[in-house]
PDB file of C-alpha atoms in Angstrom:
ATOM      1  CA  MET S   1     -19.511  -2.774  14.736  1.00 47.00           C
ATOM      2  CA  ALA S   2     -20.764  -2.545  11.140  1.00 49.00           C
ATOM      3  CA  GLY S   3     -17.861  -0.215  10.259  1.00 56.00           C
ATOM      4  CA  GLU S   4     -15.351  -2.708  11.649  1.00 61.00           C
ATOM      5  CA  LEU S   5     -16.939  -5.514   9.654  1.00 57.00           C
ATOM      6  CA  GLU S   6     -16.757  -3.443   6.472  1.00 67.00           C
ATOM      7  CA  SER S   7     -13.098  -2.549   7.069  1.00 71.00           C
ATOM      8  CA  CYS S   8     -12.316  -6.246   7.650  1.00 78.00           C
ATOM      9  CA  LYS S   9     -14.074  -7.162   4.405  1.00 84.00           C
ATOM     10  CA  SER S  10     -12.179  -4.448   2.546  1.00 85.00           C
ATOM     11  CA  LEU S  11      -8.844  -5.554   3.986  1.00 85.00           C
ATOM     12  CA  SER S  12      -9.595  -9.179   3.182  1.00 85.00           C
ATOM     13  CA  GLY S  13     -10.542  -8.210  -0.376  1.00 87.00           C
ATOM     14  CA  LEU S  14      -7.401  -6.128  -0.756  1.00 87.00           C
ATOM     15  CA  LEU S  15      -5.113  -8.919   0.448  1.00 85.00           C
ATOM     16  CA  SER S  16      -6.922 -11.433  -1.730  1.00 87.00           C
ATOM     17  CA  GLY S  17      -6.622  -9.178  -4.778  1.00 88.00           C
ATOM     18  CA  LEU S  18      -2.933  -8.554  -4.153  1.00 87.00           C
ATOM     19  CA  ALA S  19      -2.316 -12.282  -3.705  1.00 84.00           C
ATOM     20  CA  GLN S  20      -4.162 -13.050  -6.949  1.00 84.00           C
ATOM     21  CA  ASN S  21      -2.073 -10.467  -8.777  1.00 83.00           C
ATOM     22  CA  THR S  22       1.275 -11.256  -7.156  1.00 77.00           C
ATOM     23  CA  PHE S  23       1.213 -15.026  -6.830  1.00 74.00           C
ATOM     24  CA  HIS S  24      -1.207 -16.093  -9.557  1.00 75.00           C
ATOM     25  CA  GLY S  25      -0.432 -13.507 -12.229  1.00 79.00           C
ATOM     26  CA  HIS S  26      -3.926 -12.020 -12.593  1.00 81.00           C
ATOM     27  CA  SER S  27      -2.895  -8.776 -14.264  1.00 84.00           C
ATOM     28  CA  GLY S  28      -6.446  -7.385 -14.335  1.00 90.00           C
ATOM     29  CA  ILE S  29      -6.265  -6.687 -10.614  1.00 90.00           C
ATOM     30  CA  THR S  30      -4.797  -3.201 -10.687  1.00 91.00           C
ATOM     31  CA  GLU S  31      -4.192  -0.513  -8.090  1.00 92.00           C
ATOM     32  CA  GLU S  32      -7.056   1.478  -9.599  1.00 93.00           C
ATOM     33  CA  LEU S  33      -9.458  -1.476  -9.403  1.00 92.00           C
ATOM     34  CA  LEU S  34      -8.588  -2.228  -5.776  1.00 92.00           C
ATOM     35  CA  HIS S  35      -8.938   1.427  -4.834  1.00 94.00           C
ATOM     36  CA  SER S  36     -12.252   1.983  -6.606  1.00 94.00           C
ATOM     37  CA  GLN S  37     -13.846  -1.260  -5.409  1.00 93.00           C
ATOM     38  CA  LEU S  38     -12.565  -1.438  -1.829  1.00 92.00           C
ATOM     39  CA  TYR S  39     -11.528   2.018  -0.613  1.00 92.00           C
ATOM     40  CA  PRO S  40     -13.200   4.628  -2.868  1.00 93.00           C
ATOM     41  CA  GLU S  41     -13.610   7.059   0.044  1.00 91.00           C
ATOM     42  CA  VAL S  42      -9.857   7.095   0.779  1.00 91.00           C
ATOM     43  CA  PRO S  43      -7.865   9.626  -1.262  1.00 93.00           C
ATOM     44  CA  LEU S  44      -5.467   7.959  -3.714  1.00 92.00           C
ATOM     45  CA  GLU S  45      -2.444   9.662  -2.128  1.00 92.00           C
ATOM     46  CA  GLU S  46      -3.310   7.912   1.167  1.00 92.00           C
ATOM     47  CA  PHE S  47      -4.240   4.615  -0.486  1.00 93.00           C
ATOM     48  CA  ARG S  48      -0.935   4.133  -2.348  1.00 94.00           C
ATOM     49  CA  PRO S  49       1.309   3.961   0.772  1.00 93.00           C
ATOM     50  CA  PHE S  50      -1.219   1.645   2.423  1.00 92.00           C
ATOM     51  CA  LEU S  51      -1.193  -0.593  -0.665  1.00 92.00           C
ATOM     52  CA  ALA S  52       2.615  -0.677  -0.645  1.00 92.00           C
ATOM     53  CA  LYS S  53       2.571  -1.691   3.019  1.00 90.00           C
ATOM     54  CA  MET S  54       0.142  -4.531   2.269  1.00 89.00           C
ATOM     55  CA  ARG S  55       2.306  -5.747  -0.622  1.00 88.00           C
ATOM     56  CA  GLY S  56       5.274  -5.826   1.747  1.00 87.00           C
ATOM     57  CA  ILE S  57       3.341  -7.834   4.314  1.00 84.00           C
ATOM     58  CA  LEU S  58       2.277 -10.329   1.645  1.00 82.00           C
ATOM     59  CA  LYS S  59       5.856 -10.769   0.469  1.00 78.00           C
ATOM     60  CA  GLU S  60       7.002 -11.342   4.054  1.00 76.00           C
ATOM     61  CA  SER S  61       4.230 -13.878   4.580  1.00 72.00           C
ATOM     62  CA  GLU S  62       5.301 -15.749   1.437  1.00 64.00           C
ATOM     63  CA  PHE S  63       8.678 -16.342   3.029  1.00 57.00           C
ATOM     64  CA  LEU S  64       7.008 -17.393   6.272  1.00 54.00           C
ATOM     65  CA  CYS S  65       5.257 -20.164   4.410  1.00 57.00           C
ATOM     66  CA  LEU S  66       8.596 -21.429   3.161  1.00 55.00           C
ATOM     67  CA  GLU S  67      10.376 -21.234   6.487  1.00 56.00           C
ATOM     68  CA  PHE S  68       8.199 -21.282   9.605  1.00 59.00           C
ATOM     69  CA  ASP S  69       9.519 -19.130  12.414  1.00 61.00           C
ATOM     70  CA  GLU S  70       7.253 -18.372  15.365  1.00 68.00           C
ATOM     71  CA  ALA S  71       8.895 -14.999  16.034  1.00 72.00           C
ATOM     72  CA  LYS S  72       8.304 -13.910  12.430  1.00 71.00           C
ATOM     73  CA  VAL S  73       4.680 -15.040  12.591  1.00 69.00           C
ATOM     74  CA  LYS S  74       4.146 -12.940  15.722  1.00 75.00           C
ATOM     75  CA  GLN S  75       5.808  -9.977  14.015  1.00 79.00           C
ATOM     76  CA  ILE S  76       3.516 -10.306  10.962  1.00 78.00           C
ATOM     77  CA  LEU S  77       0.433 -10.599  13.172  1.00 75.00           C
ATOM     78  CA  LYS S  78       1.494  -7.458  15.031  1.00 81.00           C
ATOM     79  CA  LYS S  79       1.902  -5.588  11.722  1.00 82.00           C
ATOM     80  CA  LEU S  80      -1.516  -6.755  10.558  1.00 80.00           C
ATOM     81  CA  SER S  81      -3.022  -5.521  13.813  1.00 78.00           C
ATOM     82  CA  GLU S  82      -1.375  -2.111  13.318  1.00 81.00           C
ATOM     83  CA  VAL S  83      -2.705  -1.969   9.759  1.00 81.00           C
ATOM     84  CA  GLU S  84      -6.210  -2.823  10.939  1.00 78.00           C
ATOM     85  CA  GLU S  85      -5.996   0.047  13.439  1.00 78.00           C
ATOM     86  CA  SER S  86      -4.899   2.474  10.715  1.00 79.00           C
ATOM     87  CA  ILE S  87      -7.761   1.306   8.475  1.00 79.00           C
ATOM     88  CA  SER S  88     -10.213   1.921  11.296  1.00 73.00           C
ATOM     89  CA  GLY S  89      -8.747   5.409  11.680  1.00 74.00           C
ATOM     90  CA  LEU S  90      -9.146   6.087   7.957  1.00 74.00           C
ATOM     91  CA  MET S  91     -12.718   4.834   7.988  1.00 70.00           C
ATOM     92  CA  GLN S  92     -13.622   7.002  10.975  1.00 70.00           C
ATOM     93  CA  ALA S  93     -12.036  10.076   9.388  1.00 66.00           C
ATOM     94  CA  ALA S  94     -14.010   9.591   6.144  1.00 58.00           C
TER      95      ALA S  94
END
């Protein structure tokens, strides 16, 4: 249970950091900062594809806010669920 809570906090922090960087222009939030603060136990070569996936999800969600479509919302929620499962797998492997 504690591991799941930590992975949720890390994911929330990652998405928040990416949103701050992408939508609000906070350039101090770098890949290195996110990695070292939120996922230091995950090798960088595994973190980078995960980070790219999260950026893609954020960009998709930006468009959802502009044009609400229930099918797209369900698709995004499914992707987020898959990502949460992969995070749990990474945390258990570490």
